Short mmCIF file of C-alpha atoms and ligand atoms in Angstrom, two decimals:
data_model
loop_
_atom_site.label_atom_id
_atom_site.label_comp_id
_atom_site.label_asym_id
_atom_site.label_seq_id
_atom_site.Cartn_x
_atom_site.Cartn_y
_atom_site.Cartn_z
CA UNK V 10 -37.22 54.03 -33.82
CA UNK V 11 -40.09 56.33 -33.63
CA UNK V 12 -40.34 56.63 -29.70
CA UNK V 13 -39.12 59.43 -28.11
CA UNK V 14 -35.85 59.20 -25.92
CA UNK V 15 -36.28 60.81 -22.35
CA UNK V 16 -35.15 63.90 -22.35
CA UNK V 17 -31.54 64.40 -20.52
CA UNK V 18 -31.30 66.20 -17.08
CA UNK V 19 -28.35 67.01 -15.52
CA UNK V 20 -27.69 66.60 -11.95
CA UNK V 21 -26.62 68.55 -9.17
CA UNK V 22 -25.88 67.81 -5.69
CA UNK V 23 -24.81 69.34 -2.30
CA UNK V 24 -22.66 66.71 -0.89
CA UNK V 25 -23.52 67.98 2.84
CA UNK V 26 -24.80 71.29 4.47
CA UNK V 27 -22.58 74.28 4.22
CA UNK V 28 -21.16 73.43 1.13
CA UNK V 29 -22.48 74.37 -3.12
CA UNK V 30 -24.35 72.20 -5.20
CA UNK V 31 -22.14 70.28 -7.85
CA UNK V 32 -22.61 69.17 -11.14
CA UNK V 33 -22.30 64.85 -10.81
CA UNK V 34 -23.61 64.05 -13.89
CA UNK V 35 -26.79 63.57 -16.32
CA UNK V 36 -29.76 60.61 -16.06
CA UNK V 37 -32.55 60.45 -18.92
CA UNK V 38 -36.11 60.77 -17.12
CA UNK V 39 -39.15 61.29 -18.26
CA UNK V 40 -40.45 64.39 -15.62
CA UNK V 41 -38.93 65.84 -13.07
CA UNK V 42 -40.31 63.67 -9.79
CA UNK V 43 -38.53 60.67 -12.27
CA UNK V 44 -35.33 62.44 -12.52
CA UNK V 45 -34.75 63.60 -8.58
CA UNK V 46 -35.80 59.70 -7.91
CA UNK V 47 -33.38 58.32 -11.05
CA UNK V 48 -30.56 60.87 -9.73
CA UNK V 49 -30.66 59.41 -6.50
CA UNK V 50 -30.43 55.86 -7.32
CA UNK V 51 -27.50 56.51 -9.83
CA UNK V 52 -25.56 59.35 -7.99
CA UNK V 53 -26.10 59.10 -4.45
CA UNK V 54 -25.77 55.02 -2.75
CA UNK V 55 -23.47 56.12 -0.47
CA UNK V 56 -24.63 58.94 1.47
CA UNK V 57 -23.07 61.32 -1.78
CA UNK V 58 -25.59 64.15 -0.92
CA UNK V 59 -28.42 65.93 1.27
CA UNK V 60 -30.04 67.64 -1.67
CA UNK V 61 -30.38 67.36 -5.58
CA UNK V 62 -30.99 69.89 -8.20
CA UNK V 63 -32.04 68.00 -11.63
CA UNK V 64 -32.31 70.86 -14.60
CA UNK V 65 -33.42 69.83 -17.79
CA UNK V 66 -30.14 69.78 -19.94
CA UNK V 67 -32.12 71.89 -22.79
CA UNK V 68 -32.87 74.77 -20.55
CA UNK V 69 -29.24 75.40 -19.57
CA UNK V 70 -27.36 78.10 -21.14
CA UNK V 71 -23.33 77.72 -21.73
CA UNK V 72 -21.14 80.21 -22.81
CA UNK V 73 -19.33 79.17 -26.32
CA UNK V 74 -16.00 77.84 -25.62
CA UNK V 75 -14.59 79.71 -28.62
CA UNK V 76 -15.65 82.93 -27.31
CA UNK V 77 -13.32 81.73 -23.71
CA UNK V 78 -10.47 84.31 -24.95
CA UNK V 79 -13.01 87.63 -24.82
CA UNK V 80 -14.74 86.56 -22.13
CA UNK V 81 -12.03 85.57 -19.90
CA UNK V 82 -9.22 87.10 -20.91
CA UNK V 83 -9.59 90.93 -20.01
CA UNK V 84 -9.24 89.57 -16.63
CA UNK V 85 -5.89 88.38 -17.00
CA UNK V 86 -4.02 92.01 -17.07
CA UNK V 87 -6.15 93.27 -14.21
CA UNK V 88 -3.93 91.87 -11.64
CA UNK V 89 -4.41 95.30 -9.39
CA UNK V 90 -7.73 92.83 -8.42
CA UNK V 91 -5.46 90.67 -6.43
CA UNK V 92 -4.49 91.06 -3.06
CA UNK V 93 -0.38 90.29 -3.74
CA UNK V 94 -0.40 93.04 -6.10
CA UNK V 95 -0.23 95.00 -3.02
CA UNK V 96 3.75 95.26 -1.06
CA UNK V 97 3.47 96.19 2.21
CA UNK V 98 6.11 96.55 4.70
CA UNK V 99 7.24 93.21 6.56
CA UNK V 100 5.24 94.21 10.01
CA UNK V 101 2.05 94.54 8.34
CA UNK V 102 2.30 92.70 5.35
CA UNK V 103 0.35 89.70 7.10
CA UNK V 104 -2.57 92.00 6.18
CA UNK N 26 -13.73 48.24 -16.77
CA UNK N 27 -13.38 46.72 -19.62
CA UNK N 28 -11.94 48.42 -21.94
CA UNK N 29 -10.22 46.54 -24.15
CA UNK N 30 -8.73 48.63 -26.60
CA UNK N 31 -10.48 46.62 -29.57
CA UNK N 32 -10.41 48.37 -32.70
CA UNK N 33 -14.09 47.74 -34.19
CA UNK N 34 -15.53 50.28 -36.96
CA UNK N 35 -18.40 52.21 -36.27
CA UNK N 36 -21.10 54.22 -38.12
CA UNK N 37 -20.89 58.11 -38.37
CA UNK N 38 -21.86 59.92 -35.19
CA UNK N 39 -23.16 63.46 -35.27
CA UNK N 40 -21.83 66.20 -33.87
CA UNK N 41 -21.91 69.50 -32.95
CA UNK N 42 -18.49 71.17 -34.65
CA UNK N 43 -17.04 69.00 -37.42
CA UNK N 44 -14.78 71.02 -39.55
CA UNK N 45 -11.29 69.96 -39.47
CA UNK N 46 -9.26 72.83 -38.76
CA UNK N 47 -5.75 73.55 -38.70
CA UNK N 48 -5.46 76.59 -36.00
CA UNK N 49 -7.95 74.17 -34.13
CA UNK N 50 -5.79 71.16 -34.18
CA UNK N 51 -3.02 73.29 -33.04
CA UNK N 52 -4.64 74.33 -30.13
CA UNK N 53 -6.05 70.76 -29.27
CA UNK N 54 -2.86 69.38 -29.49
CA UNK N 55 -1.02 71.95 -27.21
CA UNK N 56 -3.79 71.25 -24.89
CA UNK N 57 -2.84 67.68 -25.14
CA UNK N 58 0.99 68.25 -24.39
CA UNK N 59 0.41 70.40 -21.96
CA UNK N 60 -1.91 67.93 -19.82
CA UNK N 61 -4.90 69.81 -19.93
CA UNK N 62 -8.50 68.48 -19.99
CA UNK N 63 -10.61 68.36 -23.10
CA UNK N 64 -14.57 69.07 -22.42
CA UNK N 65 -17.64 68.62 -24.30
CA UNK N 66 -17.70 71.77 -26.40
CA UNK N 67 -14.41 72.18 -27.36
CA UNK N 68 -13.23 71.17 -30.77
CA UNK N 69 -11.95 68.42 -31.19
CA UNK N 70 -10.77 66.06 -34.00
CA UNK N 71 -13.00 63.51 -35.44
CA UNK N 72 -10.70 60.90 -34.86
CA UNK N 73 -10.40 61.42 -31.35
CA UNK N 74 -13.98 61.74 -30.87
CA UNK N 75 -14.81 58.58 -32.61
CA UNK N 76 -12.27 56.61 -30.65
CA UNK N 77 -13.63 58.02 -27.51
CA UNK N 78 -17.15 57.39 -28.31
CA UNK N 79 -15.92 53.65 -29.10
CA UNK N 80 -14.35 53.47 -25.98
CA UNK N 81 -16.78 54.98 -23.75
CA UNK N 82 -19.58 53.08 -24.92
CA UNK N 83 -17.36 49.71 -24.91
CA UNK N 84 -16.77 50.58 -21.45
CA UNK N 85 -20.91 51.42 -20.39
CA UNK N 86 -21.52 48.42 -22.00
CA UNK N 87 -19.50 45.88 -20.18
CA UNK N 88 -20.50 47.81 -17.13
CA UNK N 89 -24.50 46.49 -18.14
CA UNK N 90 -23.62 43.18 -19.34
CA UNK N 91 -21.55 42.61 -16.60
CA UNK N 92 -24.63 42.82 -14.27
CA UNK N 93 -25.93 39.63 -15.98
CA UNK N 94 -23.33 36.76 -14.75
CA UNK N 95 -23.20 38.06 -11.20
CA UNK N 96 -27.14 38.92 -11.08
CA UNK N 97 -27.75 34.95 -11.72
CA UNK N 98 -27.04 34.49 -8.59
CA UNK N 99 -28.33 37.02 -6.41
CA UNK N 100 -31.16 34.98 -5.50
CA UNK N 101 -29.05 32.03 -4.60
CA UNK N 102 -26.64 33.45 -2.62
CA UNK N 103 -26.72 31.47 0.61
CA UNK N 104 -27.43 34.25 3.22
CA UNK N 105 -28.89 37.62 3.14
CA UNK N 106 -25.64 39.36 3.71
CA UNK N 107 -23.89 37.91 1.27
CA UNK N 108 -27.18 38.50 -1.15
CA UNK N 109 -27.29 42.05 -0.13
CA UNK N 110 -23.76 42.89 -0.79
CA UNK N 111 -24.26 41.20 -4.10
CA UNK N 112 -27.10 43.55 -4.61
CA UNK N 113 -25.29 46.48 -3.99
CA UNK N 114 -22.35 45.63 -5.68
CA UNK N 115 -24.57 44.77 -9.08
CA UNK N 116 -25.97 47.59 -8.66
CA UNK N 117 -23.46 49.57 -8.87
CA UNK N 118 -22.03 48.32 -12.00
CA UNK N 119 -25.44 49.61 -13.47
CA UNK N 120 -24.55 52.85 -12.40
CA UNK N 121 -21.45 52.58 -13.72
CA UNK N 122 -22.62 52.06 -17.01
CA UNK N 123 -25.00 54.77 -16.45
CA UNK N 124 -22.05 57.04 -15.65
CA UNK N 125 -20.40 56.43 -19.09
CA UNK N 126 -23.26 56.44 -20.94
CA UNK N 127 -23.93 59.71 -20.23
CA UNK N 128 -20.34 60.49 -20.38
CA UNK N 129 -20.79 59.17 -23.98
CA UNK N 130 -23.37 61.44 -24.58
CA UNK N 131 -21.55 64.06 -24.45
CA UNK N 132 -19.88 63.60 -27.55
CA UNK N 133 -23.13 63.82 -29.69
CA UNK N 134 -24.39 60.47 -29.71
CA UNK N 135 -27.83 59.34 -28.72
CA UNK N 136 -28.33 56.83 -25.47
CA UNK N 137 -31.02 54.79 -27.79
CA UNK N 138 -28.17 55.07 -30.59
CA UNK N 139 -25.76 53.41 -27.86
CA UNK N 140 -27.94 50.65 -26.61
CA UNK N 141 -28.92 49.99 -30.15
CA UNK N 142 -25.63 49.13 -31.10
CA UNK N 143 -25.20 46.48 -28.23
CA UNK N 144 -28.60 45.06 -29.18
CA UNK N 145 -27.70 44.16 -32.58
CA UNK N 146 -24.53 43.13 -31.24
CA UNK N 147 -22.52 45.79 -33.47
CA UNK N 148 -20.88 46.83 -30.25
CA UNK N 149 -18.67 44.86 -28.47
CA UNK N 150 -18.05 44.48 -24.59
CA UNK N 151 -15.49 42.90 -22.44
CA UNK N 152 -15.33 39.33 -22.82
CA UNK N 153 -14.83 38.29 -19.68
CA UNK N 154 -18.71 38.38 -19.49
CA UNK N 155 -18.98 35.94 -22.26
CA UNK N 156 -17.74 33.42 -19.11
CA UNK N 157 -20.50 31.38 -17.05
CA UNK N 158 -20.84 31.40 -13.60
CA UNK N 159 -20.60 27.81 -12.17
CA UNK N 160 -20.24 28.34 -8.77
CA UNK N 161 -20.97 30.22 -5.75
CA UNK N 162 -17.15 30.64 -5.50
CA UNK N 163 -17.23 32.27 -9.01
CA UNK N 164 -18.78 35.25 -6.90
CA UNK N 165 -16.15 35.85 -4.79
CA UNK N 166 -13.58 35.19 -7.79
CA UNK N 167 -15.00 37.41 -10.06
CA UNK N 168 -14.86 40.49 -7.44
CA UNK N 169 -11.30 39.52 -6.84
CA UNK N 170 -9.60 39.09 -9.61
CA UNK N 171 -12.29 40.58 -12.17
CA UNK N 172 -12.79 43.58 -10.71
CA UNK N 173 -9.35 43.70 -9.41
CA UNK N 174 -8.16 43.41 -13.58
CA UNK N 175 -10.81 46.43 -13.90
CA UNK N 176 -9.21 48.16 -11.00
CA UNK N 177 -5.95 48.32 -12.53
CA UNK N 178 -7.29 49.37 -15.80
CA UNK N 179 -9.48 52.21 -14.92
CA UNK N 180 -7.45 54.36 -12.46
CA UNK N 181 -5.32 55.60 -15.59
CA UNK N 182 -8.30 56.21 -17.10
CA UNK N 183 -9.31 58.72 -14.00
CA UNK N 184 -6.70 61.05 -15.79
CA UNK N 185 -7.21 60.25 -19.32
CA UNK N 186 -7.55 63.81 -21.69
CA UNK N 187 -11.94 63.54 -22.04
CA UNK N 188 -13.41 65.64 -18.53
CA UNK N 189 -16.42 63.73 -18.58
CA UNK N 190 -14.86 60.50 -18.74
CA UNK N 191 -12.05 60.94 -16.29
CA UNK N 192 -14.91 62.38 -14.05
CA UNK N 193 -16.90 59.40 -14.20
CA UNK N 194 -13.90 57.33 -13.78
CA UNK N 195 -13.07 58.25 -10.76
CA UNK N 196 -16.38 58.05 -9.11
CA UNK N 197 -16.49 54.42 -10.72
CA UNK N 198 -12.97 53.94 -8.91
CA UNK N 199 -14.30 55.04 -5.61
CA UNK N 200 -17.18 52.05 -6.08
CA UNK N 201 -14.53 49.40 -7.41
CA UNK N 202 -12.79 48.68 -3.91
CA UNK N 203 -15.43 47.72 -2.22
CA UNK N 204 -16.29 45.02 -5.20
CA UNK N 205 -12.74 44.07 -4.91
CA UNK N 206 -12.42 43.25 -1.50
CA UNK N 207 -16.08 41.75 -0.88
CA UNK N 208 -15.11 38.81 -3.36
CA UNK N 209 -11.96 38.24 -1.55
CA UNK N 210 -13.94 37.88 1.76
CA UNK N 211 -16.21 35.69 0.35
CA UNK N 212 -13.29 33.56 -0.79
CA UNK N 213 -11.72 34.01 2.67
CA UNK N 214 -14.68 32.98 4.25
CA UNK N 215 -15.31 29.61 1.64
CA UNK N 216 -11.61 28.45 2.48
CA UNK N 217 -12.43 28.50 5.97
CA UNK N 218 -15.25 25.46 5.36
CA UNK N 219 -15.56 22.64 4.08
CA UNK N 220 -12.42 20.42 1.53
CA UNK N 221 -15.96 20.67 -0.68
CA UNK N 222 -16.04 24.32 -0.44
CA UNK N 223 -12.20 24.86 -0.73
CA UNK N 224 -12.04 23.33 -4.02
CA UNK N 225 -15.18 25.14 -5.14
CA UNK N 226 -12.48 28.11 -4.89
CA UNK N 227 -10.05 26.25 -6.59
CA UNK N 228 -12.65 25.36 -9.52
CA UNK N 229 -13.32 28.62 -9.90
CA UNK N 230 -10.25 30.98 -9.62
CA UNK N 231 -8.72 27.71 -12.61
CA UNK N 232 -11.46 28.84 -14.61
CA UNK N 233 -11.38 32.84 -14.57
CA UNK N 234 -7.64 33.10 -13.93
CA UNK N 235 -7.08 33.59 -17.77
CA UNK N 236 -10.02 35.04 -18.75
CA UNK N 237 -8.57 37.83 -16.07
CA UNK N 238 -5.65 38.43 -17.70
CA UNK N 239 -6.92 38.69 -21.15
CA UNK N 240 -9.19 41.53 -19.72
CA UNK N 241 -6.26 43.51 -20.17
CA UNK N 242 -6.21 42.92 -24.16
CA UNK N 243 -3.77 41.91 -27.06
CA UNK N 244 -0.38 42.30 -26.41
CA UNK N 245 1.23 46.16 -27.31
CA UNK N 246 3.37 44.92 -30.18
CA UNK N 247 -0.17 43.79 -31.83
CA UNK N 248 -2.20 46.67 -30.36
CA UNK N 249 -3.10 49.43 -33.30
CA UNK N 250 -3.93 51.88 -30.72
CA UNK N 251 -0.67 53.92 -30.43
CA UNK N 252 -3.10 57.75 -31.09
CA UNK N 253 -4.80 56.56 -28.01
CA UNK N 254 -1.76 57.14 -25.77
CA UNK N 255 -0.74 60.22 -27.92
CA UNK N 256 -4.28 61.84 -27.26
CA UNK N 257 -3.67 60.75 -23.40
CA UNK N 258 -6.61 58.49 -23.14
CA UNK N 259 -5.06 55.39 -21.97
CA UNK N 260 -2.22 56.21 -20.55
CA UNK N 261 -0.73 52.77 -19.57
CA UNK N 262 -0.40 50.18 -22.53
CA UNK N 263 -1.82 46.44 -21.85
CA UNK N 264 1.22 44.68 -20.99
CA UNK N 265 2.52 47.05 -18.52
CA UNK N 266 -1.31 46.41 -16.74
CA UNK N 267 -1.44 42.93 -16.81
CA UNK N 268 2.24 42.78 -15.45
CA UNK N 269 0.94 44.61 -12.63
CA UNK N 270 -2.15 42.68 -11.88
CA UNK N 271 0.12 39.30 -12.13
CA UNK N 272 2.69 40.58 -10.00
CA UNK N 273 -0.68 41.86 -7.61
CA UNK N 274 -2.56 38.76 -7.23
CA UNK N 275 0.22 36.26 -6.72
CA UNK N 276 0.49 37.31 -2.92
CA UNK N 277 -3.35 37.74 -2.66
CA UNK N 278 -3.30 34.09 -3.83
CA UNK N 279 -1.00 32.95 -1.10
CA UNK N 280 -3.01 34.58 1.49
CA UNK N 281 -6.23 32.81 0.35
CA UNK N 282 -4.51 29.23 -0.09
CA UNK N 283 -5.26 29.04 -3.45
CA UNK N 284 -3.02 28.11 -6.59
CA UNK N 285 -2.94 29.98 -9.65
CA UNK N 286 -3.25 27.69 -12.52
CA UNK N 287 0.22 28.30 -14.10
CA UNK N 288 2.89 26.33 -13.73
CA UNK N 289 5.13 28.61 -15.70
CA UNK N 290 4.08 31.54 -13.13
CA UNK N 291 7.66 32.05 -11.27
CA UNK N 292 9.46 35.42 -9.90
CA UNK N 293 12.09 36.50 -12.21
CA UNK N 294 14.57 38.48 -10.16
CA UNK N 295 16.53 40.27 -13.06
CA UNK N 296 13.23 41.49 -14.53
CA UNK N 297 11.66 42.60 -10.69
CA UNK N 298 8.02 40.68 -11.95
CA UNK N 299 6.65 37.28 -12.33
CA UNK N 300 7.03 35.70 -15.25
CA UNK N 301 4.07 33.36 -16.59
CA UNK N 302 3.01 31.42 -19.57
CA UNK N 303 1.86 32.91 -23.30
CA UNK N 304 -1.85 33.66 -23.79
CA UNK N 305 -3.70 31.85 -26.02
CA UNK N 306 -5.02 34.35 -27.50
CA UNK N 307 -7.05 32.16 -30.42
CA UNK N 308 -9.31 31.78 -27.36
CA UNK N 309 -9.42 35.47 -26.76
CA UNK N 310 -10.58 36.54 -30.44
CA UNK N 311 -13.21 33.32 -30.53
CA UNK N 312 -15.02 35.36 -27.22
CA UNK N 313 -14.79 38.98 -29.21
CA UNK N 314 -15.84 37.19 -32.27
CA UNK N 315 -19.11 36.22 -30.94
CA UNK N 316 -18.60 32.53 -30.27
CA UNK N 317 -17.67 32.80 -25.96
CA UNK N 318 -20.40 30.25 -24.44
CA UNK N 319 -22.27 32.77 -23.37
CA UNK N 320 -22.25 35.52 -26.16
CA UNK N 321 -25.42 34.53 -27.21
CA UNK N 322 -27.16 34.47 -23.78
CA UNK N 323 -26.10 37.36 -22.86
CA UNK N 324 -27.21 39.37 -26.30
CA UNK N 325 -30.30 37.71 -25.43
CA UNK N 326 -30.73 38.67 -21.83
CA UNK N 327 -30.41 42.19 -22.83
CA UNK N 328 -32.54 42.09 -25.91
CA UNK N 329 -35.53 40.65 -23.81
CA UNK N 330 -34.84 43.21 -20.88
CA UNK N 331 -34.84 46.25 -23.38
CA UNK N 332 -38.23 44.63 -25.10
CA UNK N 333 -40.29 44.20 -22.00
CA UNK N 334 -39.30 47.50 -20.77
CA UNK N 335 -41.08 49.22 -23.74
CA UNK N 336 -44.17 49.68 -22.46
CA UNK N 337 -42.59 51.38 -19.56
CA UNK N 338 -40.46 53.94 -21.34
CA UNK N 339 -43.50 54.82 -23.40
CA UNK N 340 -46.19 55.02 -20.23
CA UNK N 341 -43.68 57.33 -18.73
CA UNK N 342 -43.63 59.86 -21.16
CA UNK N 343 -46.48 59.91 -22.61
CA UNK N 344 -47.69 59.97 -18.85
CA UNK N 345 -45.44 63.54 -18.53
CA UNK N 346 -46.69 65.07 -21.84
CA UNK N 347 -50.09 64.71 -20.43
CA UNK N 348 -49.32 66.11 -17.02
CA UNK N 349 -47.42 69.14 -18.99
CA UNK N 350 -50.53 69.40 -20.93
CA UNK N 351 -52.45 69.73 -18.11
CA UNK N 352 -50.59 72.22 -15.91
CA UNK N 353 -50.43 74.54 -19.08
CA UNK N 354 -54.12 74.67 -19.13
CA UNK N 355 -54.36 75.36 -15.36
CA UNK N 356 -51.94 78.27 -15.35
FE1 FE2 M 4 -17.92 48.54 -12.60
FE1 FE2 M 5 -17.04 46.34 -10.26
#
C-alpha cells in the first residue's frame, strides 16, 4: 500500500487533579488536535481523566532494556539511601 | 474476547531484536517462572512473539467485527435508552479493539499490516460473530451470555506474561460488566411483557446458547497450545472456562425464566459442576473455516467500511503535512 499510516502517539492522562499523568496507551492520528480528540474517545468514556498529554511515539526516548543492569543496578548496594538502614532506639525509632 | 486459541500460520513479522540467544532465553524464561512481566523491548523468543501477535490481533479483531451484529440494530432498538446503551456498549468494543491493536503494535507489526490481514480474511476472529442477529432479544442475549463467555476468558488474560496486553486487558475487563449486565436487563425487562416477547427470549438464548460455549474453543486434549500456558499467556485451559461459564449461567437462567436448550444439562454432585451434552464441534470448524452464515457479510462489511474511509485517512494527513509545512515557513 503506498499511503502512509498515521503516525503513532502515545497517550497520557491525569486521572483527576492532584495526581501524575499516566501512560494509557497509543492511538494513530494524523496531528496533534486529531490525537488529543482520538485519545479521548478511546481512553477516556468514563470520566478516566481531566487532562491528556499525546507525544508522538517517535520523539520519545527509552533507555535500552539491556543496559537495565548498569543503569539500575549501582543502586542496589547503596542501601545507606534508605531510611531502615538507620536503628534507632525504641523511643525514637518512630522517627 | 475472543480468543480462541486457534492455531492459524502467519507471515513473518519484523522486529526489532531477532537473534535467538541462549543467555537470552535463560533470562526470559526465569522471568517467566518467576511471574514477572515481559515488555516491549525486552528480548524475547520468536515463538512467543509470533503467538502473541496471533493472539492479540485475533483478539482486536473480534473486538471490531463484533461491533457489526450488535450495530444492526442500534437504530432499531425500541427506545432511546435502550439505543443509547447499545451505543455505548458498541462503542466500546471499538475501543477495545483499539486497545489491542495497539497492544499488538508493540511487538513490531504495522496497524495497516493487522487490518490487512482481516481484510483478506487471512486472519481469523471469534466465530461467534459469524451468528445473525434475529431478534431484539438477541441483544440482550448476546451481552449476557456472549460477553459473559468473554468475561470469563479475559480476566486470566489481565495477568497473562505480555505488559501491554495484560494492561489493556484489564481496562477491557473494567468495560465488560457493564455489557454483561445491560443484556441481562434487557432480558429481564422482555420477560416481564408480552408470551410474544418471552419467547423472543427463548428464540434467542436456543440459538446462541452453543455458539457461547464454543467461544471458549476445542477441547484441551485437542488444543496444540500447551507453550501458551508455559509462557503464562493463557493461564486457564478451555475446558476449565467453559465449565465455569456453564456452571455460571445455569442460575442466571433460572432467575430470567428461561431454559437452556440442553436436556443433558444436569448437576453432577460427585464432580461439584453441571454436566451437559458433547459439542458438535463439525459446526464449530465450518464457522472458522469460512462457511458461518455470516462470514461473508461480515468480511464484507469491513472491507466496504475500510474502502470508503480512504479518502479520509488520506485528507487527514496530507491535510497535517501541509499545516507542518506551513508553520515551518512561519517560524
Ligand atoms: Fe469487548
Ligand atoms: Fe463486550
Amino acid at each position: 500500500m503506498e499511503r502512509k499510516e498515521w503516525p503513532l502517539w502515545e497517550i497520557f492522562i491525569r486521572s483527576r487533579n492532584g495526581l501524575d499523568h499516566k501512560h494509557c496507551g497509543s492511538v494513530h492520528a494524523p496531528d496533534a488536535r486529531m490525537a488529543l480528540q482520538v485519545a479521548r474517545d478511546v481512553y477516556t468514556r468514563r470520566m478516566e481523566g481531566v487532562s491528556i498529554w499525546a507525544v508522538r511515539a517517535s520523539d520519545i526516548v527509552a533507555s535500552d532494556p539491556d543496559a537495565k543492569a548498569e543503569l539500575f543496578d549501582p543502586a542496589e548496594d547503596k542501601i545507606y539511601r534508605h531510611p531502615t538502614f538507620y536503628q534507632l532506639p525504641e523511643e525514637v525509632n518512630h522517627m | 474476547m475472543y480468543t480462541q486459541s486457534l492455531s492459524i500460520p502467519d507471515g513473518e513479522v519484523k522486529g526489532p531484536r531477532k537473534l535467538e540467544n541462549p543467555e537470552y532465553l535463560a533470562e526470559f524464561n526465569a522471568k517467566i517462572d518467576a511471574g514477572d512481566f515481559i515488555e516491549a523491548k525486552d528480548w524475547m523468543p520468536e515463538a512467543y512473539r509470533k503467538t502473541l501477535v496471533r493472539q492479540i490481533s485475533q483478539h482486536a479483531h473480534s473486538e471490531i467485527v463484533g461491533m457489526l451484529p450488535e450495530g444492526n440494530w442500534i437504530t432499531r432498538a425500541p427506545s432511546l435508552k435502550r439505543k443509547a446503551i447499545l451505543l455505548a456498549k458498541v462503542q466500546d468494543e471499538g475501543g477495545h479493539g483499539l486497545y489491542l491493536y495497539a497492544a499488538a503494535e508493540t511487538l513490531g507489526v504495522s496497524r495497516d499490516e493487522l487490518t490487512e490481514a482481516l481484510l483478506s480474511g487471512k486472519a481469523k476472529y471469534s466465530s461467534i460473530f459469524n451468528y445473525p442477529t434475529l431478534n431484539w432479544a438477541d441483544i440482550g442475549v448476546i451481552g449476557w451470555l456472549v460477553d459473559g463467555a468473554a468475561i470469563m476468558n479475559q480476566i486470566p488474560l489481565c495477568k497473562c506474561s505480555y505488559g501491554p496486553y495484560a494492561r489493556a486487558m484489564i481496562r477491557v475487563c473494567k468495560e465488560e460488566s457493564f455489557h454483561q449486565r445491560q443484556g441481562y436487563d434487557l432480558l429481564l425487562q422482555m420477560m416481564k411483557g408480552t408470551e410474544e416477547q418471552r419467547e423472543m427470549v427463548q428464540d434467542a438464548v436456543n440459538r446462541w446458547w452453543l455458539p457461547s460455549i464454543m467461544m471458549f474453543g476445542p477441547h484441551d486434549k485437542d488444543s496444540i497450545h500447551t507453550e501458551t500456558a508455559r509462557w503464562g499467556i493463557k493461564r486457564i485451559s478451555n475446558d476449565d472456562l467453559r465449565q465455569k461459564f456453564v456452571d455460571a449461567t445455569v442460575k442466571q437462567a433460572e432467575v430470567l425464566g428461561i431454559s437452556l436448550p440442553d436436556p443433558l444439562l444436569k448437576w453432577n454432585a460427585e464432580r461439584g459442576h453441571y454436566d451437559f451434552s458433547p459439542i458438535d464441534w463439525d459446526e464449530f470448524w465450518n464457522v472458522v473455516g469460512g462457511h458461518g452464515q455470516c462470514n461473508v457479510d461480515r468480511l464484507a462489511a469491513r472491507n466496504k467500511a475500510w474502502a470508503e474511509g480512504a479518502w479520509v485517512r488520506e485528507a487527514a494527513i496530507v491535510h497535517a503535512e501541509k499545516q507542518a509545512a506551513r508553520e515551518k515557513v512561519a517560524a
